[in-house]
XYZ file of C-alpha atoms in Angstrom:
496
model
C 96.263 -0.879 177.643
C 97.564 -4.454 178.323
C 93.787 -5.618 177.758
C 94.120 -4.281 174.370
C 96.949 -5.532 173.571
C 96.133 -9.122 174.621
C 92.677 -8.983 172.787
C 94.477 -8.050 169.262
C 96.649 -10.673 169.831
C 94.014 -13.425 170.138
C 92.362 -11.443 167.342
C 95.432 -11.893 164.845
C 95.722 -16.024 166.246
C 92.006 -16.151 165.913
C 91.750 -15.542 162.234
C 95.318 -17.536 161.260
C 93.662 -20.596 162.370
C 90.290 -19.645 160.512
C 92.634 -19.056 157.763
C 94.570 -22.298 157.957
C 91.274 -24.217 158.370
C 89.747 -22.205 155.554
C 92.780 -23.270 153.236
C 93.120 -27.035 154.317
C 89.082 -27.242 153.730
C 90.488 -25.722 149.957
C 93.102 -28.270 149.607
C 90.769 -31.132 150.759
C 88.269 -30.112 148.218
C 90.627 -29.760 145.071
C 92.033 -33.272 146.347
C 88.406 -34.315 145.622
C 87.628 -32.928 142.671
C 90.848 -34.362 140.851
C 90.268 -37.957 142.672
C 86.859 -38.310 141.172
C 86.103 -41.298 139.415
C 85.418 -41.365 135.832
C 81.752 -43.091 135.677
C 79.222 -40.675 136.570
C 76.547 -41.642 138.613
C 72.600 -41.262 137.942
C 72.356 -38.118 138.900
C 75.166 -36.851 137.081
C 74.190 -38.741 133.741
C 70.579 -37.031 134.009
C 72.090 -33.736 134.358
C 74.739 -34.303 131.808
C 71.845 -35.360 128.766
C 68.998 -33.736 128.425
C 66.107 -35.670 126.945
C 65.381 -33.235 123.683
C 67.184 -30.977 121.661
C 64.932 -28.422 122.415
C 63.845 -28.717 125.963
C 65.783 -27.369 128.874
C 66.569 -29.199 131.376
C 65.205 -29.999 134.434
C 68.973 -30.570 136.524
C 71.223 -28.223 136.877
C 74.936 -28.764 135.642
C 77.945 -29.857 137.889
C 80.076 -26.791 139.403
C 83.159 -26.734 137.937
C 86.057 -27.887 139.860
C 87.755 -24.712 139.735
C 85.184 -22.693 141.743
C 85.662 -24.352 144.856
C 89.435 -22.628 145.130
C 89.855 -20.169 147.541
C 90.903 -16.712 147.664
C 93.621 -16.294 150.061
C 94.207 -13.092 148.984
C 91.371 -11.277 149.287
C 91.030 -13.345 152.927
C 94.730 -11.960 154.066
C 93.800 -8.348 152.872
C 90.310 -8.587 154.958
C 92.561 -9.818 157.942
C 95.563 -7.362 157.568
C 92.435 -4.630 157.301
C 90.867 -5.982 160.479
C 94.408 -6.228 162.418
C 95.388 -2.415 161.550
C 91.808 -1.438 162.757
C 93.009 -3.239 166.147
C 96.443 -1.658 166.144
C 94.798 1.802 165.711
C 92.417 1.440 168.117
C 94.801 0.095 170.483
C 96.895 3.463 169.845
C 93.860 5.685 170.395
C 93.165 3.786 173.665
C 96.937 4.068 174.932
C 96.847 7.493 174.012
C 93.791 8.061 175.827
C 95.534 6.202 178.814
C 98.628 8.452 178.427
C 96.060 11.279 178.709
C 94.386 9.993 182.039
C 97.714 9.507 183.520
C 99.079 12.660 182.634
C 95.661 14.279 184.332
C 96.309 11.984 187.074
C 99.738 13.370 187.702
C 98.953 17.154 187.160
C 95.860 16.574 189.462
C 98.136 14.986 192.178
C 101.093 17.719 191.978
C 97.995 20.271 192.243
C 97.187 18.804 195.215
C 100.351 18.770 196.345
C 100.681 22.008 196.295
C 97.640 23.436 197.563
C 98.104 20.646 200.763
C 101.777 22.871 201.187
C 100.137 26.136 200.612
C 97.393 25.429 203.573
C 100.168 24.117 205.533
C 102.537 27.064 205.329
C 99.437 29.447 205.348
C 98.626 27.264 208.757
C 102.252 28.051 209.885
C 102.096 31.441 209.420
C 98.553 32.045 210.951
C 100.203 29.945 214.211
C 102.882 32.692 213.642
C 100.954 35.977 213.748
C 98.499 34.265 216.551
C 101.965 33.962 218.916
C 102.781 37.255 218.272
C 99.453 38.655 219.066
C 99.332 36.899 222.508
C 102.970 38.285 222.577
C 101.732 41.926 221.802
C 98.566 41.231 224.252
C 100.731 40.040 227.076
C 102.970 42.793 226.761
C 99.987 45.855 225.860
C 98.739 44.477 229.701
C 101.978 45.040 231.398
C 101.899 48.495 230.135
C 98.379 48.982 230.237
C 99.315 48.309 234.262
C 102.281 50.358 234.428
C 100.092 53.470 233.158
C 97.797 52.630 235.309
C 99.691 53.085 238.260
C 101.299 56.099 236.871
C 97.935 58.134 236.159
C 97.294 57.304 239.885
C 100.339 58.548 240.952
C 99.904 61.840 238.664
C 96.384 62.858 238.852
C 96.595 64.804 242.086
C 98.654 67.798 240.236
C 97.410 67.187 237.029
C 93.481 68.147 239.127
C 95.315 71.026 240.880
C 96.185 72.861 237.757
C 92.392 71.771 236.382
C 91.468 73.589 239.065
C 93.570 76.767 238.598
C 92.528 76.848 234.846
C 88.572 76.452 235.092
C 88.919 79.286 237.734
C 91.064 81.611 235.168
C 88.044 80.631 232.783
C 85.147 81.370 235.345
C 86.802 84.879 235.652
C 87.413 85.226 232.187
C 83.793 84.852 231.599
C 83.144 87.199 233.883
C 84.689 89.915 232.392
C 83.218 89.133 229.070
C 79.085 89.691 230.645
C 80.577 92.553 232.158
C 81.790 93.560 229.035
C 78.383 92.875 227.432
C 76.484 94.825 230.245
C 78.292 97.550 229.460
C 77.859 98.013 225.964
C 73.861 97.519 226.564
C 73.235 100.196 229.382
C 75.304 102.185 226.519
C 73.145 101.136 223.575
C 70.490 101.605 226.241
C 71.387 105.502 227.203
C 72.525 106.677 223.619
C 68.895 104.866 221.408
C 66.444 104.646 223.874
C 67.203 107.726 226.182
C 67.858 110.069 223.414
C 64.972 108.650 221.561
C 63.015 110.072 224.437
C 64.931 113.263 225.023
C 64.102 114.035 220.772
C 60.368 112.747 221.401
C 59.866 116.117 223.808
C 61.950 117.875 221.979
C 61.967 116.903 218.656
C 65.853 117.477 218.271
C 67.125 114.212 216.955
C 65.778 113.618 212.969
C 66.148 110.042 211.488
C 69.448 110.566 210.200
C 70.757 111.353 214.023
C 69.585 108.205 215.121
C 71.116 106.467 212.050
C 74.355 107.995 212.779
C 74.106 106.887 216.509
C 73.447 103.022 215.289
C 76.458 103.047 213.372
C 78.652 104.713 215.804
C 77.267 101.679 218.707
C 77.428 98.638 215.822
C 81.193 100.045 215.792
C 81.514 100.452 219.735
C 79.979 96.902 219.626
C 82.316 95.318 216.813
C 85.573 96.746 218.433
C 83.947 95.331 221.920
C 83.918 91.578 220.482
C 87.255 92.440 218.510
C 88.446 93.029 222.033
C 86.810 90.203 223.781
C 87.862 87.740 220.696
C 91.787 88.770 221.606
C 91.261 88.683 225.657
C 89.607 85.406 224.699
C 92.748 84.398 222.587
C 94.928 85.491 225.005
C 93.450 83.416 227.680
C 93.750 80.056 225.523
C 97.242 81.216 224.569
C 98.239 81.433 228.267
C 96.334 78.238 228.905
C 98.290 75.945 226.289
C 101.674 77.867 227.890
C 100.729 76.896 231.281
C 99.718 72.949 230.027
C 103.348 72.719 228.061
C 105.208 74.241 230.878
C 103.275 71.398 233.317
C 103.811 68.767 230.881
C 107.705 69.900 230.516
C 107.920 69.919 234.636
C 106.358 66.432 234.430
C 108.651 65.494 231.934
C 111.636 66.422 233.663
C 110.409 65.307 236.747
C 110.444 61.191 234.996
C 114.122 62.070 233.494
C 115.224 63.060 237.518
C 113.373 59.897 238.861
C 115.165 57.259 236.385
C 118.456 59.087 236.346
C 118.696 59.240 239.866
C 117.178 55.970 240.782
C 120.783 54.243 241.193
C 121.548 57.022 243.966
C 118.057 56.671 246.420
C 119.541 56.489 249.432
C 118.509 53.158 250.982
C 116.080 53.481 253.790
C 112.786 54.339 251.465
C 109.293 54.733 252.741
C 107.614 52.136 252.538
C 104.698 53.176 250.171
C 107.710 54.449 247.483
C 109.033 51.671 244.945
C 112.398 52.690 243.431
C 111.876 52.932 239.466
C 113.732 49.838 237.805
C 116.477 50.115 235.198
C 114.823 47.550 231.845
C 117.017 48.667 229.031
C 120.240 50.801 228.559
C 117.359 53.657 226.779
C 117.484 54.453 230.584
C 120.959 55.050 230.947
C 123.405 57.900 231.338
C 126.073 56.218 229.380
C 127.402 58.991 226.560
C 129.348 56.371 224.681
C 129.511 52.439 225.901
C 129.428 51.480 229.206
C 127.535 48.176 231.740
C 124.678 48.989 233.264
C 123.192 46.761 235.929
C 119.231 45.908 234.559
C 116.468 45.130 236.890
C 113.251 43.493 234.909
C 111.131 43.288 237.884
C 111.088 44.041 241.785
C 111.131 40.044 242.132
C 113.808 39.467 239.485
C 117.828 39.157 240.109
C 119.529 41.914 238.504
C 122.049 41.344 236.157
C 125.216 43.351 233.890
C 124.777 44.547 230.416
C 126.799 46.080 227.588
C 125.102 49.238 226.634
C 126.130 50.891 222.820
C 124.984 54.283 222.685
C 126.832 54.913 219.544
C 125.032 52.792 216.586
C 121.489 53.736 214.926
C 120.649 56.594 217.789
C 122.206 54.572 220.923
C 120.698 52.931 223.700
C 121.351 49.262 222.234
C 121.913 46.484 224.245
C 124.341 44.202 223.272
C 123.181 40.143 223.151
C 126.654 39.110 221.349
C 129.767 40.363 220.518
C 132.634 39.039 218.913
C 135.586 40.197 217.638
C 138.862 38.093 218.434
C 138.223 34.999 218.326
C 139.095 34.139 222.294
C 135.877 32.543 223.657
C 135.008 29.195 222.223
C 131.194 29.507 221.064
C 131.151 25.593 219.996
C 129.451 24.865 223.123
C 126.414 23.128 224.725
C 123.031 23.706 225.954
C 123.123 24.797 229.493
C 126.425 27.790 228.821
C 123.772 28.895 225.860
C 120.951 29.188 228.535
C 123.127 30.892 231.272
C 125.339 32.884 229.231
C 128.991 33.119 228.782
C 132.034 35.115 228.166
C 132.913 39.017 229.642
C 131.327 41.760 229.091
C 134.524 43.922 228.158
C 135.615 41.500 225.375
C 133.438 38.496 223.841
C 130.208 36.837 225.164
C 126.779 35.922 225.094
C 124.117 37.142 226.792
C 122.636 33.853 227.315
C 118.856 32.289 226.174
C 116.845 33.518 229.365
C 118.484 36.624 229.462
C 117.369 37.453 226.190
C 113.694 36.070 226.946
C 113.027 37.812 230.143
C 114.244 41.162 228.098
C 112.206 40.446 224.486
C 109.194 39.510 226.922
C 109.090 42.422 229.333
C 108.561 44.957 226.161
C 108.879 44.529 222.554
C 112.094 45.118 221.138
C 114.049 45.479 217.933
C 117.109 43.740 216.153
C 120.300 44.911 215.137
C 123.005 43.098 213.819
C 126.189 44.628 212.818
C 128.930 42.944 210.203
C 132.565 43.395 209.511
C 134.982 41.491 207.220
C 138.953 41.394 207.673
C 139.115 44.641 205.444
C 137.319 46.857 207.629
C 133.863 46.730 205.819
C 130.908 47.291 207.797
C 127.145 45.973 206.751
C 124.165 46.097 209.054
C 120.712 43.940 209.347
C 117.705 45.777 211.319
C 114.684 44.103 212.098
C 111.725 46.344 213.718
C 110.783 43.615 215.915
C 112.565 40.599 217.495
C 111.259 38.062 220.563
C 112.405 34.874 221.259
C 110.299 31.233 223.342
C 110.774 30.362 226.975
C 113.149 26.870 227.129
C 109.940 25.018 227.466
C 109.742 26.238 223.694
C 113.211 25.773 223.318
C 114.188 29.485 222.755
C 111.819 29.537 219.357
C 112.282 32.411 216.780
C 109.260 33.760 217.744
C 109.062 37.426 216.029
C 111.006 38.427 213.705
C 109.818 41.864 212.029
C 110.628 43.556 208.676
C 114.068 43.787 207.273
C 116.336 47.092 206.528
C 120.078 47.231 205.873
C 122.668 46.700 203.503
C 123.665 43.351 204.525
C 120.803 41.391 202.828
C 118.574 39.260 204.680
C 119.615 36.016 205.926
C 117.495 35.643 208.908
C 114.393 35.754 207.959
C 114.738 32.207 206.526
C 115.289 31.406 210.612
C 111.749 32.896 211.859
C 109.924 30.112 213.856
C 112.728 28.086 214.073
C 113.759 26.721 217.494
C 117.340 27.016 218.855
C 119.784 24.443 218.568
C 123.257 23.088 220.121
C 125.461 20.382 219.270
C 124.139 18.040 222.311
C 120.019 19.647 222.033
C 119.414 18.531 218.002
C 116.101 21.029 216.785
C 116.806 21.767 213.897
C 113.872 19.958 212.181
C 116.233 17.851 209.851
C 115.666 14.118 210.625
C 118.880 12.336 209.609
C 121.233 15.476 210.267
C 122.465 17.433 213.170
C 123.187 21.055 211.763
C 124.925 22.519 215.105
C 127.294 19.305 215.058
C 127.588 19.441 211.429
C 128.309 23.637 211.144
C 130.464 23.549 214.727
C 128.320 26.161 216.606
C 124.627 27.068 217.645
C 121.956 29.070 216.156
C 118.026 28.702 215.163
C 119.035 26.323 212.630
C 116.219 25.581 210.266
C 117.250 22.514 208.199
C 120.533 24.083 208.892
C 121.111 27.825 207.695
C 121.795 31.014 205.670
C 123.370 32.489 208.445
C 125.661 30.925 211.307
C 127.191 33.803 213.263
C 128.157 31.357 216.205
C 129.953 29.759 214.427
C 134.105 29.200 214.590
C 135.939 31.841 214.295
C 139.043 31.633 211.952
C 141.580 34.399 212.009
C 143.653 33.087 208.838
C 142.371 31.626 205.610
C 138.926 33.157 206.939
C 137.832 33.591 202.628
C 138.424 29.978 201.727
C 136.764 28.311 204.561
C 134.943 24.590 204.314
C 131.443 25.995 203.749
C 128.942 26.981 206.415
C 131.560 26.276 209.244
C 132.599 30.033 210.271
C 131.032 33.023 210.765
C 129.178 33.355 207.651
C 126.362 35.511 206.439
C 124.717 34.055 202.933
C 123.692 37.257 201.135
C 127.281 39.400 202.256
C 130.073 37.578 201.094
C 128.508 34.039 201.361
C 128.885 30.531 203.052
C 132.819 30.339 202.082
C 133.668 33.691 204.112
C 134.370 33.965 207.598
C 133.394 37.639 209.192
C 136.235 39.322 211.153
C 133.501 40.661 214.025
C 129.761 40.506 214.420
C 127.559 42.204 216.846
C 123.364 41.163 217.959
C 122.095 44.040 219.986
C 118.029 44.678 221.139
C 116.183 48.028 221.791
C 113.189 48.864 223.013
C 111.127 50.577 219.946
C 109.377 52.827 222.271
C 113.430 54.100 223.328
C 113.059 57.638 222.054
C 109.802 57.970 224.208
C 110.656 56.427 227.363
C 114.313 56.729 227.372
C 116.839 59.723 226.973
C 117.606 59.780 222.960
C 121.002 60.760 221.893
């Protein structure tokens, strides 16, 4: 564009000096013409007189003065032509330029784009590959536990086998018996009194007619019979399995409700069955229960609500009051803090060693300062080790009336005031929003945040106990509760 404009420019100078030499030439040759002297040379005198009247001449005549002036105007208008030619194409060409930057641009934001899509596609694939090795690591550990319970089971469960394939055996039994019978019958009343009527000739074809119907019916009431001993026997059988699964059953329920009360000397080829979750608890309302992960693991005290969504929660948070401080640092996020009977939390390995010994689910219960009540379930929920700095790791799919505002968290890695991972480079949201949470570029949700019992709806935004999508970022909560579950609770725990 700047090429084009420089080349009409010497374009325009060019033909101004052409056109001030052309018109100083013009001067200089009028100058001439009028400076002439009078006497005319040979030349001129021999074109000037012809020789005879009536001859033409050989010389041509003089140009006149006059045709030697110039025309500047028709000069200028060939110019001004010429220079609006230039200035037109210089226009198409800048337009054309325009055009190639403009596809420039759109082709770069394209890019742009599709390089974010791949890279959020790329996060998300890294997503759902953690959660599979989550899910894998997990299906093992149950895959074992089964294992060692079909062992421990398949003694009776081959006892009763037993009982049944002999009921079956005799069953059978019966039914050739059954079969005999009807043939030596068939046998006696068509072939023996065919032979008795051969001697004799007292049966006519009609007889023996009348005796096939008579043993089609003996033999259709015989398999009618059969058909309901047979029906019977599978009736029995299915009885027999439910009232064996029922005893087996009931015989789990005894084992983990009484496994607090084993008295302690145990053989030594018996392990005690551990407490995991409160779905194992006897708890009718809310009550601690002391959880055991592992034979190798400490034990440790947990809240247990048995009143929300079916029971058998475990409580990871609870606040209420305002009395425990949650602006606090990394290490009282990692072990815990608070009491159980009033506020705490749970702490960061807590919560991993439970998320990792079985998948679990997320419930999160809100209230404001008017006694309103929302909820936020998520069908599954897992959390990092502290070598992964507590990550977000699974995070399932939303229900509630609360709105979601923690999904935007998922993948995000947990953050305090003195451990900054928040992702945002020049900003430190836990310091910034006084409190700790999987801050991602900070947050649409901050429920450890401060608590603040007065002016709690006018609050400096995003530093209280807020949750974006229910009441928003200007709103303290009154009380807020995170509990976990097990999702396989109503199978391997006693459901309320």
């Amino acid at each position: 564009m700047h090429s084009a404009k420089a080349f009409a420019n010497l374009t325009i100078i060019f033909y101004t000096i052409i056109l001030v030499m052309n018109f100083t030439c013009c001067q200089m040759e009028e100058l001439t013409s009028t400076s002439r002297p009078t006497q005319e040379t040979h030349w001129q005198q021999r074109t000037s007189r012809p020789t005879s009247r009536n001859t033409v001449t050989r010389w041509k005549a003089a140009p006149n003065p006059n045709t030697y002036n110039c025309d500047y105007k028709d000069l200028l208008t060939k110019i001004h032509d010429r220079v609006n030619i230039l200035v037109s194409t210089d226009e198409d060409q800048r337009k054309r330029l325009d055009n190639i930057e403009k596809k420039i641009v759109q082709f770069e934001a394209s890019n742009l784009a599709r390089m974010e899509s791949l890279a959020v596609q790329q996060l998300n694939f890294h997503k759902r590959v953690d959660v599979i090795e989550h899910m894998q690591r997990l299906t093992r550990h149950s895959i074992d536990e089964l294992l060692g319970e079909f062992e421990a089971y398949t003694k009776k469960f081959n006892h009763t086998d037993h009982n049944n394939k002999a009921n079956i055996d005799l069953n059978e039994l019966n039914t050739v018996r059954k079969a005999r019978q009807l043939s030596q019958q068939y046998n006696q009343t068509i072939l023996g009194g065919g032979g008795v009527g051969s001697g004799d000739n007292d049966f006519s074809n009609s007889q023996k007619l009348n005796a096939m119907a008579v043993f089609l019916v003996s033999l259709r009431t015989a398999v009618k019979d059969l058909q309901n001993d047979l029906q019977t026997n599978i009736t029995r059988l299915l009885q027999q399995t439910g009232n064996l699964q029922r005893r087996f059953n009931n015989l789990m329920r005894r084992q983990l409700n009484q496994v607090s009360y084993l008295p302690p000397q145990l053989p030594s080829n018996v392990e005690p069955q551990l407490v995991t979750s409160c779905a194992q608890s006897e708890l009718s309302v809310r009550g601690i229960v002391r959880l055991q992960l592992t034979a190798s693991s400490e034990p440790f005290y947990v809240m247990c609500d048995s009143q929300s969504l079916g029971g058998s929660w475990t409580l990871i948070m609870n606040r209420f009051n305002g009395d425990i401080n949650f602006e606090r640092g990394w290490l009282d996020y990692k072990n815990g803090f608070g009491n159980l009977a009033g506020e705490f939390f749970i702490g960061l390995d807590k919560l991993y060693a439970l998320t990792a010994a079985e998948i679990n689910e997320l419930l999160i219960i809100l209230e404001d300062f008017r006694g309103n009540r929302k909820y936020a379930r998520y069908n599954l929920f897992a959390i990092g080790n502290e070598h992964e700095m507590y990550e977000l790791k699974l995070l399932g799919n939303y229900e509630g009336d609360a709105g979601d505002s923690f999904s935007y968290h998922a993948g995000s890695k947990f953050s305090t005031y003195d451990n900054d991972n928040d992702g945002c480079v020049d900003c430190n949201c836990a310091q910034s929003h006084k409190g700790a949470w999987w801050y991602n570029w900070c947050d649409q949700s901050n429920l450890m945040g401060p608590y603040h019992s007065t002016d709690y709806d006018k609050i400096e935004q995003y530093r209280g106990i807020y949750w974006q999508d229910w009441l928003g970022p200007s709103y303290s909560l009154k009380a807020v509760k995170m509990m976990i579950r097990p999702i396989n609770w109503n199978q391997d725990g006693r459901r309320r």
